[in-house]
Amino acid sequence: MTPHELHLARISNDLFNVALFAYIASMVGYFAYLAFRREVLRIGAKAVLMFGLAAHFLSIVQRGLAAGRVPWGNMYEYSSLLAFLAVLGYVVIVEGRYKSRTLGGFVLMFAVLTMAIAVSFFYVGPGPLVPALNSYWIKIHVVAAILGSSLFALGGGVLTIAYLVKDARERREAAGPAARPPIMGASIDLADPPYYAPGADDPVGATGSTDGRGILPPSATLDRMAYRTIAFAFPIWTFAVIAGAIWAQEAWGRYWGWDPKETWSFITWTIYAGYLHARATSGWKGRRAAVIALVGFVSLLVTYYAVNLWIVGLHSYKGF
Amino acid sequence: MRTALVLLLLLALASVVGSLVPQGPNSPERVARFQVDHPLLGDFYRHAGFFDVFGSWWFVLITTLLVISLVLCLVPRTRAAIRGLRQRPVQAREIDGFPQYSERTVATRPELAIASSQKVLRRRMFRVSRAEGVLAAEKGTLREVGSLLFHWSFLLLLVGVIYGKGTGFTGKALVVEGETWTDGAANYDGTVREGRFFSGDFTGVGVRLLDFEDTYRRTGQPMDFVSHVDLLEPDGSLAGRADIRVNHPAEIDGLSIYQYGFGWAPVVEVREGDRLLYSAPAPFGQLSPPAGVPQLALPWNGVVKLPSVGEGLGIQLVLWPDSSAYLQSLETGRPVLMTQANHPIMFFTTWRGPLLDPSPRSLDISVMRRWTTGTIGQGTTCDLATGKCWEDGTRPVGPGELTMSFPALRQYSVLQVSRDRGVPIVLAAAILLLLGLLPALYTSRRKVWVRAEANGEGTVLKVGGFALQRKSQFEEEFSKLVDELERASGEKVGTR
Ligand code: HEM
């Protein structure tokens, strides 16, 4: 590696750390906003978040320049890109499209964990790709897989968890202090959130409700955002799996061989297909669908971490 | 639909088992080790087919049931969709009961208002049917079409997989530089994995390995592996020349040929006096390295067998392709990478006795007697009875003397050869599946009805509608639509 490339790699690492600390600060800001409800906290947290996002973007670009290839060639780089896309997805989809401004802390928690794991366990210097990875399909397949993963993490993970939290609170409040439902699920029909209530897509959170119902968006909105994000991610994931299969056909002479990574991406795909069916055909919204989405999220984490690290296969690969 | 879904989830569950239990087709050694470590559980797994989940009868059964249930629910659904596509949108009796409803008063006659409304709806890509003073309109049939395309494609994909894997095969071909390999049942290295419906129709095409090339960075990180080959038709004529490298297979007569592995094949000659007993390149293999030692630092192992010498003669050989790396690792005690040949040497041990192991690449020494040992460099010849060596041609060979020579070191390449006729079907199905998925997820079906009733000079335009999906978006679309209908029908008189 030339001194110039080393220099670029160092800049990339510095920017990565800047982004990581900005995300941590912003996460604290968002949570503080949830606790104290001072608008200034939220605005500050958002500003720090955008700063971190910019630094993160530059870090990824510098990494690519240092390695002289696309910056997604090993676990460290995937994780960095995954966190970046999850945060970007949050800014574009949740804050931009749905005008919901209070969930930043949850997303940043995911991003911070992903990045911390990446630097502590997966760090490798920039270098060229091993021959098996050196195909233009890697660029397509991996970037689609990471984009799909980040959106699943956002929809099936973060938004679904926020939904379940909020939904539980709404149920408690609906039941009132006197009449707590004795058994979970006993009051599903009574308290089922009003999905078709007008205004479920309206901007919420920015105004903050003052009636003691918290400042997270209503559960119906969270449910809908989670669904939309997952429905957005699903074709991307499908495409990633197809591109991976095309690549496998080129590299290994079989498009599908039940390698653990292939197996687990199929499992994840199946679970989210189940989720979409549940929503579309049997009208399972709310908690039951949320549980499927969470199972899908767990499967995604297995696909991403466990398969790469612990399960032996052609895909197992964490730098050399 | 639900049955199919349950079956799909069962497939996923079976896959979980398949990813946690070692699988025979992918890693036979791990299965063997598992059976030794856990005899009881191993027995159970073997009987239950857990060591080959994806080839087990119950996996095939679930897949078959999935195909059947998909067909059973897709056929009526497709019929219904075709009927729906043929049918004109149906007029509604009451339209003020729909979730979206609006009335406007316009200053034209009802027939004109209806005609202009029809035009507006058509322009917005609605399918419209018109009756006396009323309109019914629909949009978003693409959603159902897309969904059907997706599901049929998934079915096609399954069929393509079953057909391709069922009639195909895959195996490994080992070719030494300068030699030719022919596609035939007996020529594969190890077992050939055949599909359930494979009919044994190997092609007879040939692959001649001209040269194998492997390149590394200084760190030992591999950069490239290439087999330069001639592809030969079954009659031996040249079909073409190809460079087979990772990610760049060669194709001939429906076979795909992939770079899979490589190794060293020293050419070994054994003579009795000046009679040549044996002369061939012997493909050598490697053990798996102990922790912390790179594979490239390990020596290579092989055997040469001569059943006709006495009651049998076996020569065990350990090759160091780079003798200076060997010396350096002796000196420093640290492994040294060997990325190319450099004064190669082999340590040999000879054994006499019956050759029990039929495999050409291993030697069963349990009933053999150890005879001599020695070290042979490239370009030297050794007396097997004494282990003494000399440079080729520097000493005459006595009559009856048993000698071994090492004239050359070549490389061999392992190519994976496979045939899967389902690939084009699967690829087409995957593309269609994706194409169907987009409208299935992102479009929505909505219906609109218009009724124009005379009201004095003008007309009351009553508009109702609803969406099956994306309801909140439809609210906006609906109010814009109503405004447009009103504008198209002439000037505004009043709104109720
Ligand atoms: C959809 C879920 C998937 C994700 C998130 C994913 C992710 C990745 C990532 C991050 C890599 C880089 C190396 C690694 O981590 O192993 C990779 C490599 C690769 N993937 Fe996937 N993948 C998925 C599914 C598939 C499928 C279904 C196939 C094909 C059957 C496939 C084929 C490949 C191939 C051939 C490579 C290069 C292999 C290597 O040498 O590591 N992937 N995938």
PDB file of N, CA and C in Angstrom, chain B residues 7 70 85 93 167 242 416:
ATOM      1  N   LEU B   7     -46.438 -24.216   4.221  1.00  0.00           N
ATOM      2  CA  LEU B   7     -45.429 -25.090   3.616  1.00  0.00           C
ATOM      3  C   LEU B   7     -44.125 -24.334   3.392  1.00  0.00           C
ATOM      4  N   LEU B  70     -49.627 -24.425  -4.538  1.00  0.00           N
ATOM      5  CA  LEU B  70     -49.536 -23.170  -5.307  1.00  0.00           C
ATOM      6  C   LEU B  70     -50.410 -23.256  -6.550  1.00  0.00           C
ATOM      7  N   LEU B  85     -60.899  -8.907 -15.432  1.00  0.00           N
ATOM      8  CA  LEU B  85     -60.332  -8.030 -16.457  1.00  0.00           C
ATOM      9  C   LEU B  85     -61.297  -7.864 -17.625  1.00  0.00           C
ATOM     10  N   ARG B  93     -75.447   0.838  -6.819  1.00  0.00           N
ATOM     11  CA  ARG B  93     -76.825   1.295  -6.602  1.00  0.00           C
ATOM     12  C   ARG B  93     -76.822   2.595  -5.787  1.00  0.00           C
ATOM     13  N   THR B 167     -32.110 -33.327 -13.607  1.00  0.00           N
ATOM     14  CA  THR B 167     -31.527 -33.966 -14.784  1.00  0.00           C
ATOM     15  C   THR B 167     -30.039 -33.658 -14.915  1.00  0.00           C
ATOM     16  N   ALA B 242      -9.775 -21.488 -23.975  1.00  0.00           N
ATOM     17  CA  ALA B 242     -10.425 -20.683 -22.934  1.00  0.00           C
ATOM     18  C   ALA B 242      -9.493 -20.481 -21.750  1.00  0.00           C
ATOM     19  N   GLN B 416     -14.412 -27.836 -11.737  1.00  0.00           N
ATOM     20  CA  GLN B 416     -15.738 -28.357 -11.431  1.00  0.00           C
ATOM     21  C   GLN B 416     -16.538 -28.365 -12.726  1.00  0.00           C
TER      22      GLN B 416
END
